Amino acid sequence: MAGLRARVRRAVAAVVAGATTLALLAAPPAAAQGEELLRADFSDGMAGWRAVTGSLSEWTTADGHATVDTRGQTSGRYLTVDPRLDLPESYEVSARVRVAATSGASSRPVNLITDWADPADLRAANLAAQVLPGGGIMVARPLATTTVCSGPGPLVVPGDWFDLTVRRARGVVVVEIAGERVASVAARDGSGTIGLGVYLAKISIDSLVVRTLPQIPADHPTQPAGCSWSAGGKLVMVNQSGYDLEGPKRFTAPKAADGTGFTVVDEGGAVRFSGAVRGGVGDFTAFRPADAGPYRVVVEGSGTSFNFGVGPAWTFRVAYRRAIEFMSGTRCYFGDAGVSWAGFNASQCGWSVMWRDGDTYSFEIPTLVDLYAANPSAFEGLRLDTAVYKGLRHPLPADAPEIVRLIAWGAEMLLDARVTTTLWKEQLAAFLAAYPDLSPWVPRALYEEVRDYLFPIWGQQQRDRFNSVYDYTAHTGDLFQTYTQLGTGKGEFPPGHSIRPNLDMYEVALREGRADAGRYLAAAAANARWIVENLDWADPRTTKGQRQSEHITVPSLVRFLTEYPGDAPDGLQAKIEAWARTAADRSGNLWDFRKYSADRWTIPSFSGGGAGTDPNETGNVAGFAAPALAAAGVVRDAGLAARLREIAAAHVDNIFGRNPTGRHATYRATTERWGFEGADLGWFSEYQGGVGMLQGVPGVLDGSPKNGHYPFDPTVGNIGHTEGWVSFNTAWNASLAWLAADRTAVRLLDSAGAPITRAQPDSPVTVELTAPLNLAAGAVDSAKVEVRVGDEVVEVAVKETAQDATTFRGVITPAQLGAAPGEVLVASYGHGDFARSARAPVTACAKDPEDTVVVAGADTGVPNAEDAQGCSVAQRLGLDRTWPDHGSLVSYVARESRGLVGEALLTAAQRATLISTVARS
């Protein structure tokens, strides 16, 4: 027959004494082992097939394959071969298929039916192997009636061909997807024919082949094990993508005894590092290879890990673009702000006005600001050409970095919605504070609109635009108050949430010359003081219990301590160190994983969260590096700081597969289009639909191990709730920002490469930047460092000192900036709190005769203290020089005085006095 070549046992019905029986007529000799009983290639259309439901005309053929689209149908479409083929006792059926699209979680895109007794009845005796959307498996016996088992499977990427195989022998049926066994179930008693089905999907079939088994495979099970596909049985868990050359490198071997040897081997099998497992952990931090790999860890008795790489800034190279693609791809209305139905919780904008599936506590703007501020050169060349930005009143120029476009998008959407809810007002404060660094691209008109809207409503108690459906914690919108509430595990109201926003508003108020600037600083201090006096870190609700919003509290306290040390409440340093010790104490396990409490690994159930006892805490894992590294920068115990950096790295590794499931947090992690370089195994599943419509967005973090997976039980499978969330990815943004800040430093060097303490005007100075900027493997990357003397500023181009290096250098002569005796050469990288700088006096400063700072003849009463180089406050602020205009002087004093507060040469109050006096002079 055309298109369907078959050798079949033909049967006819014979009526004998009123009973219907089947008799074989002219049966051919039994097929030899391995012989093809049927091969369908659709080269001649649908000949040889019969429609069980619907019509054959619904199936189209082209290029040797058949296609059907049932997404608009209320029932599936099923086929069987004609004439009938009765399967033997042992057989193998393999279909090569492609899923183009599915329609919701109920879709069953591919159904391969075997041992079908009566093809006229879908629910007659049969066994159906059903591929689920994305690649899971369900086995029914019979179809649409009884589910034998269901479970995960290899990722099925829309548009890619894969093989679905059903093999029967010894009374057990095995199902494989893309060559990987996903199920083994008991065979149905009796035999039958074959069929294909499609439900709520568009698929194509390239071929279907039925063979006898040449021999029963040695690994064919004798007993059914259900739908038991797992992570490939790995007993050595690593970061599947790779490790930063300059960071901690650890793995977990949960079954290895203490003292078990391990090696790190390269692609050729050569041993490049060796060590011993202790407490289930192997440490190869000292391994700093010149080449990127790939490498594997081999543990005696436990086998090998997945391959991974090692290189400078590995995490950042793999993660940065995906982070921006996610934030761009999840915006409300898919980037078209001009749609007529735009607004809070509108279609395509669930619970937000900015990002789909965002919420009042998603912290999109501040985490994007931090991501950019910590490593600006990494993002200034990153643009997404296909991103949509329509309907905005303040469009940005074409050369605006994508991250700046995202920040401006968020600010304009909040402004146009006239939001009054507490945490969204806080987000607008982050935009205002960052505006000077965004001003090359963001119109000043947007800044002024936000400024004029936000200041009047900062202390407004009413917060009716708009409230989250998950607003479980009663509070008012007055951001001058001291908040004493502790939010739930939903993460909707983390302690200390108003500290950073009040500090942001303080800086903006100073910049604007407002008389009420001190009120914002006082509010921040009062909230920090409440935490010092009232929060008990031993209560896990104050730490991990804040879920994805934990990254807010400790970094806010650290910011206050480092930027305003003279105004920090008593005990703030000790409070941060107490948090650090608690985190370290709860992380003493084989995963370096910070547990919820002594007797629980992950967060328990909470109001509005998760399913049963295993909510989804992916954002807490993704965001943990932010508080850990913020604290590591200020704790006085070097050993504790080092341990915090280990734990922070371990949580990044957890996202990339160093966890009890051996899976990356992203379901589509292994794909080039949506995933992460080097990932070998994605999360069990992804959430389909929902208000965020996040499936198919690059870089979405779908899931993380639940309490039942720890300390090591991968057999429990896909337990608990799985669903990506904008709030999870913004927590990841926060971690990436602090990871970059922790790896960044600026130095000023002489021609021999030694640090300098002062510079000569005509002598070249080498500016050295250490930062995670090796973002193009195998190339020589570059960056820009700001160098200034007084009001003269230049951007110095720095280049990698070698291919795939961690340091960048450039050269400048102070005379290029018109440096004069008494001035200070300052080189800085990053913005705001994340700026890292080095300074050197051009020459020794002349002795300032004034004991207090004098501005235009007016004695401010502020002590004219000297720094270590003998330069006074007045000299550092340039008050003894002639300025081209008054505005330049005010801007310089506002900027430089911030550093003097950090050096304890000024208090915040003294700084405010000076800025106000200069502004009025």
mmCIF file of N, CA and C in Angstrom, residues 250 536-540 542-545 550-551 554-555 574-598 600-601 620 623-632 635 639-651:
data_model
loop_
_atom_site.group_PDB
_atom_site.id
_atom_site.type_symbol
_atom_site.label_atom_id
_atom_site.label_comp_id
_atom_site.label_asym_id
_atom_site.label_seq_id
_atom_site.Cartn_x
_atom_site.Cartn_y
_atom_site.Cartn_z
ATOM 1 N N ARG A 250 33.226 24.201 45.197
ATOM 2 C CA ARG A 250 32.901 23.071 46.049
ATOM 3 C C ARG A 250 31.857 22.197 45.372
ATOM 4 N N ASP A 536 14.977 39.170 66.427
ATOM 5 C CA ASP A 536 15.748 38.049 66.957
ATOM 6 C C ASP A 536 16.074 37.117 65.796
ATOM 7 N N TRP A 537 17.330 37.111 65.362
ATOM 8 C CA TRP A 537 17.720 36.282 64.219
ATOM 9 C C TRP A 537 17.513 34.800 64.489
ATOM 10 N N ALA A 538 17.406 34.409 65.756
ATOM 11 C CA ALA A 538 17.148 32.994 66.058
ATOM 12 C C ALA A 538 15.767 32.564 65.585
ATOM 13 N N ASP A 539 14.866 33.513 65.423
ATOM 14 C CA ASP A 539 13.532 33.232 64.903
ATOM 15 C C ASP A 539 13.635 33.198 63.378
ATOM 16 N N PRO A 540 13.476 32.031 62.757
ATOM 17 C CA PRO A 540 13.690 31.945 61.309
ATOM 18 C C PRO A 540 12.713 32.763 60.486
ATOM 19 N N THR A 542 12.425 35.811 60.693
ATOM 20 C CA THR A 542 13.105 37.078 60.408
ATOM 21 C C THR A 542 14.165 36.930 59.327
ATOM 22 N N THR A 543 14.497 35.697 58.979
ATOM 23 C CA THR A 543 15.582 35.480 58.010
ATOM 24 C C THR A 543 15.037 34.729 56.793
ATOM 25 N N LYS A 544 15.262 33.438 56.738
ATOM 26 C CA LYS A 544 14.801 32.655 55.589
ATOM 27 C C LYS A 544 13.285 32.688 55.452
ATOM 28 N N GLY A 545 12.593 32.926 56.552
ATOM 29 C CA GLY A 545 11.150 32.988 56.536
ATOM 30 C C GLY A 545 10.594 34.139 55.717
ATOM 31 N N GLU A 550 14.219 38.211 51.499
ATOM 32 C CA GLU A 550 15.245 38.313 52.536
ATOM 33 C C GLU A 550 16.395 39.209 52.105
ATOM 34 N N HIS A 551 16.581 39.370 50.806
ATOM 35 C CA HIS A 551 17.711 40.176 50.328
ATOM 36 C C HIS A 551 17.545 41.666 50.640
ATOM 37 N N VAL A 554 19.289 42.795 55.377
ATOM 38 C CA VAL A 554 20.696 42.951 55.742
ATOM 39 C C VAL A 554 21.433 43.932 54.833
ATOM 40 N N PRO A 555 21.267 43.885 53.508
ATOM 41 C CA PRO A 555 21.937 44.906 52.691
ATOM 42 C C PRO A 555 21.534 46.334 53.061
ATOM 43 N N ALA A 574 27.222 45.018 65.431
ATOM 44 C CA ALA A 574 27.055 43.741 66.129
ATOM 45 C C ALA A 574 25.827 42.992 65.622
ATOM 46 N N LYS A 575 24.772 43.725 65.263
ATOM 47 C CA LYS A 575 23.547 43.078 64.780
ATOM 48 C C LYS A 575 23.801 42.383 63.452
ATOM 49 N N ILE A 576 24.545 43.033 62.568
ATOM 50 C CA ILE A 576 24.876 42.418 61.281
ATOM 51 C C ILE A 576 25.751 41.185 61.499
ATOM 52 N N GLU A 577 26.698 41.283 62.398
ATOM 53 C CA GLU A 577 27.569 40.136 62.664
ATOM 54 C C GLU A 577 26.796 38.985 63.294
ATOM 55 N N ALA A 578 25.788 39.292 64.109
ATOM 56 C CA ALA A 578 24.957 38.231 64.687
ATOM 57 C C ALA A 578 24.187 37.511 63.586
ATOM 58 N N TRP A 579 23.667 38.266 62.611
ATOM 59 C CA TRP A 579 22.994 37.625 61.472
ATOM 60 C C TRP A 579 23.965 36.702 60.748
ATOM 61 N N ALA A 580 25.191 37.168 60.542
ATOM 62 C CA ALA A 580 26.189 36.379 59.816
ATOM 63 C C ALA A 580 26.495 35.071 60.543
ATOM 64 N N ARG A 581 26.624 35.129 61.861
ATOM 65 C CA ARG A 581 26.911 33.903 62.620
ATOM 66 C C ARG A 581 25.730 32.941 62.560
ATOM 67 N N THR A 582 24.514 33.469 62.613
ATOM 68 C CA THR A 582 23.338 32.602 62.514
ATOM 69 C C THR A 582 23.286 31.916 61.149
ATOM 70 N N ALA A 583 23.561 32.675 60.101
ATOM 71 C CA ALA A 583 23.556 32.095 58.755
ATOM 72 C C ALA A 583 24.617 31.015 58.619
ATOM 73 N N ALA A 584 25.794 31.279 59.150
ATOM 74 C CA ALA A 584 26.872 30.296 59.062
ATOM 75 C C ALA A 584 26.532 29.049 59.869
ATOM 76 N N ASP A 585 25.960 29.226 61.057
ATOM 77 C CA ASP A 585 25.610 28.081 61.900
ATOM 78 C C ASP A 585 24.580 27.185 61.215
ATOM 79 N N ARG A 586 23.658 27.768 60.467
ATOM 80 C CA ARG A 586 22.601 26.985 59.818
ATOM 81 C C ARG A 586 23.052 26.412 58.474
ATOM 82 N N SER A 587 24.284 26.655 58.103
ATOM 83 C CA SER A 587 24.789 26.187 56.803
ATOM 84 C C SER A 587 25.826 25.079 56.927
ATOM 85 N N GLY A 588 25.996 24.542 58.116
ATOM 86 C CA GLY A 588 26.994 23.496 58.319
ATOM 87 C C GLY A 588 26.481 22.137 57.899
ATOM 88 N N ASN A 589 26.351 21.921 56.605
ATOM 89 C CA ASN A 589 25.836 20.657 56.083
ATOM 90 C C ASN A 589 26.490 20.348 54.747
ATOM 91 N N LEU A 590 26.165 19.210 54.177
ATOM 92 C CA LEU A 590 26.850 18.746 52.973
ATOM 93 C C LEU A 590 26.550 19.584 51.738
ATOM 94 N N TRP A 591 25.565 20.473 51.799
ATOM 95 C CA TRP A 591 25.248 21.330 50.659
ATOM 96 C C TRP A 591 25.693 22.768 50.890
ATOM 97 N N ASP A 592 26.274 23.063 52.050
ATOM 98 C CA ASP A 592 26.565 24.455 52.432
ATOM 99 C C ASP A 592 25.297 25.285 52.282
ATOM 100 N N PHE A 593 24.178 24.693 52.608
ATOM 101 C CA PHE A 593 22.870 25.284 52.374
ATOM 102 C C PHE A 593 22.335 25.872 53.669
ATOM 103 N N ARG A 594 21.976 27.145 53.655
ATOM 104 C CA ARG A 594 21.443 27.784 54.859
ATOM 105 C C ARG A 594 20.023 27.270 55.109
ATOM 106 N N LYS A 595 19.858 26.506 56.173
ATOM 107 C CA LYS A 595 18.587 25.886 56.500
ATOM 108 C C LYS A 595 17.627 26.891 57.138
ATOM 109 N N TYR A 596 16.360 26.530 57.125
ATOM 110 C CA TYR A 596 15.346 27.364 57.781
ATOM 111 C C TYR A 596 15.559 27.365 59.290
ATOM 112 N N SER A 597 15.801 26.191 59.840
ATOM 113 C CA SER A 597 16.002 26.051 61.282
ATOM 114 C C SER A 597 16.795 24.783 61.521
ATOM 115 N N ALA A 598 17.042 24.474 62.780
ATOM 116 C CA ALA A 598 17.840 23.292 63.100
ATOM 117 C C ALA A 598 17.175 22.016 62.619
ATOM 118 N N ARG A 600 14.576 21.901 60.142
ATOM 119 C CA ARG A 600 13.884 22.011 58.860
ATOM 120 C C ARG A 600 14.803 22.682 57.843
ATOM 121 N N TRP A 601 14.790 22.148 56.622
ATOM 122 C CA TRP A 601 15.672 22.670 55.579
ATOM 123 C C TRP A 601 15.074 23.871 54.865
ATOM 124 N N ASN A 620 14.453 32.614 47.468
ATOM 125 C CA ASN A 620 15.319 32.715 48.641
ATOM 126 C C ASN A 620 16.696 32.153 48.347
ATOM 127 N N GLY A 623 18.417 34.553 45.909
ATOM 128 C CA GLY A 623 18.755 35.856 46.464
ATOM 129 C C GLY A 623 19.670 35.833 47.659
ATOM 130 N N PHE A 624 20.028 34.648 48.168
ATOM 131 C CA PHE A 624 20.770 34.588 49.430
ATOM 132 C C PHE A 624 22.159 35.202 49.340
ATOM 133 N N ALA A 625 22.801 35.161 48.192
ATOM 134 C CA ALA A 625 24.149 35.727 48.082
ATOM 135 C C ALA A 625 24.165 37.212 48.411
ATOM 136 N N ALA A 626 23.047 37.921 48.192
ATOM 137 C CA ALA A 626 23.020 39.361 48.458
ATOM 138 C C ALA A 626 23.256 39.671 49.936
ATOM 139 N N PRO A 627 22.446 39.159 50.873
ATOM 140 C CA PRO A 627 22.742 39.466 52.281
ATOM 141 C C PRO A 627 24.044 38.850 52.757
ATOM 142 N N ALA A 628 24.376 37.667 52.264
ATOM 143 C CA ALA A 628 25.619 37.020 52.722
ATOM 144 C C ALA A 628 26.839 37.847 52.350
ATOM 145 N N LEU A 629 26.894 38.340 51.126
ATOM 146 C CA LEU A 629 28.063 39.106 50.680
ATOM 147 C C LEU A 629 28.040 40.524 51.221
ATOM 148 N N ALA A 630 26.851 41.099 51.411
ATOM 149 C CA ALA A 630 26.787 42.411 52.049
ATOM 150 C C ALA A 630 27.382 42.329 53.449
ATOM 151 N N ALA A 631 26.995 41.288 54.192
ATOM 152 C CA ALA A 631 27.530 41.113 55.544
ATOM 153 C C ALA A 631 29.020 40.799 55.519
ATOM 154 N N ALA A 632 29.455 39.994 54.553
ATOM 155 C CA ALA A 632 30.873 39.625 54.473
ATOM 156 C C ALA A 632 31.761 40.847 54.326
ATOM 157 N N VAL A 635 31.797 42.366 58.348
ATOM 158 C CA VAL A 635 32.100 41.620 59.577
ATOM 159 C C VAL A 635 33.596 41.699 59.871
ATOM 160 N N GLY A 639 37.556 34.920 59.222
ATOM 161 C CA GLY A 639 37.098 33.562 58.980
ATOM 162 C C GLY A 639 35.609 33.504 58.701
ATOM 163 N N LEU A 640 34.843 34.313 59.424
ATOM 164 C CA LEU A 640 33.403 34.358 59.196
ATOM 165 C C LEU A 640 33.105 34.960 57.822
ATOM 166 N N ALA A 641 33.840 35.991 57.453
ATOM 167 C CA ALA A 641 33.641 36.595 56.126
ATOM 168 C C ALA A 641 33.918 35.583 55.024
ATOM 169 N N ALA A 642 34.986 34.803 55.184
ATOM 170 C CA ALA A 642 35.309 33.786 54.177
ATOM 171 C C ALA A 642 34.228 32.724 54.100
ATOM 172 N N ARG A 643 33.683 32.335 55.258
ATOM 173 C CA ARG A 643 32.619 31.328 55.255
ATOM 174 C C ARG A 643 31.361 31.879 54.585
ATOM 175 N N LEU A 644 31.038 33.136 54.811
ATOM 176 C CA LEU A 644 29.882 33.729 54.145
ATOM 177 C C LEU A 644 30.050 33.695 52.629
ATOM 178 N N ARG A 645 31.264 33.905 52.154
ATOM 179 C CA ARG A 645 31.495 33.865 50.708
ATOM 180 C C ARG A 645 31.342 32.435 50.180
ATOM 181 N N GLU A 646 31.754 31.448 50.962
ATOM 182 C CA GLU A 646 31.532 30.052 50.570
ATOM 183 C C GLU A 646 30.041 29.742 50.467
ATOM 184 N N ILE A 647 29.284 30.179 51.472
ATOM 185 C CA ILE A 647 27.858 29.888 51.494
ATOM 186 C C ILE A 647 27.149 30.608 50.351
ATOM 187 N N ALA A 648 27.542 31.843 50.096
ATOM 188 C CA ALA A 648 26.945 32.590 48.982
ATOM 189 C C ALA A 648 27.171 31.854 47.674
ATOM 190 N N ALA A 649 28.404 31.397 47.444
ATOM 191 C CA ALA A 649 28.707 30.655 46.216
ATOM 192 C C ALA A 649 27.914 29.361 46.149
ATOM 193 N N ALA A 650 27.725 28.705 47.304
ATOM 194 C CA ALA A 650 26.983 27.442 47.327
ATOM 195 C C ALA A 650 25.534 27.636 46.896
ATOM 196 N N HIS A 651 24.957 28.780 47.212
ATOM 197 C CA HIS A 651 23.569 29.019 46.802
ATOM 198 C C HIS A 651 23.476 29.322 45.316
#
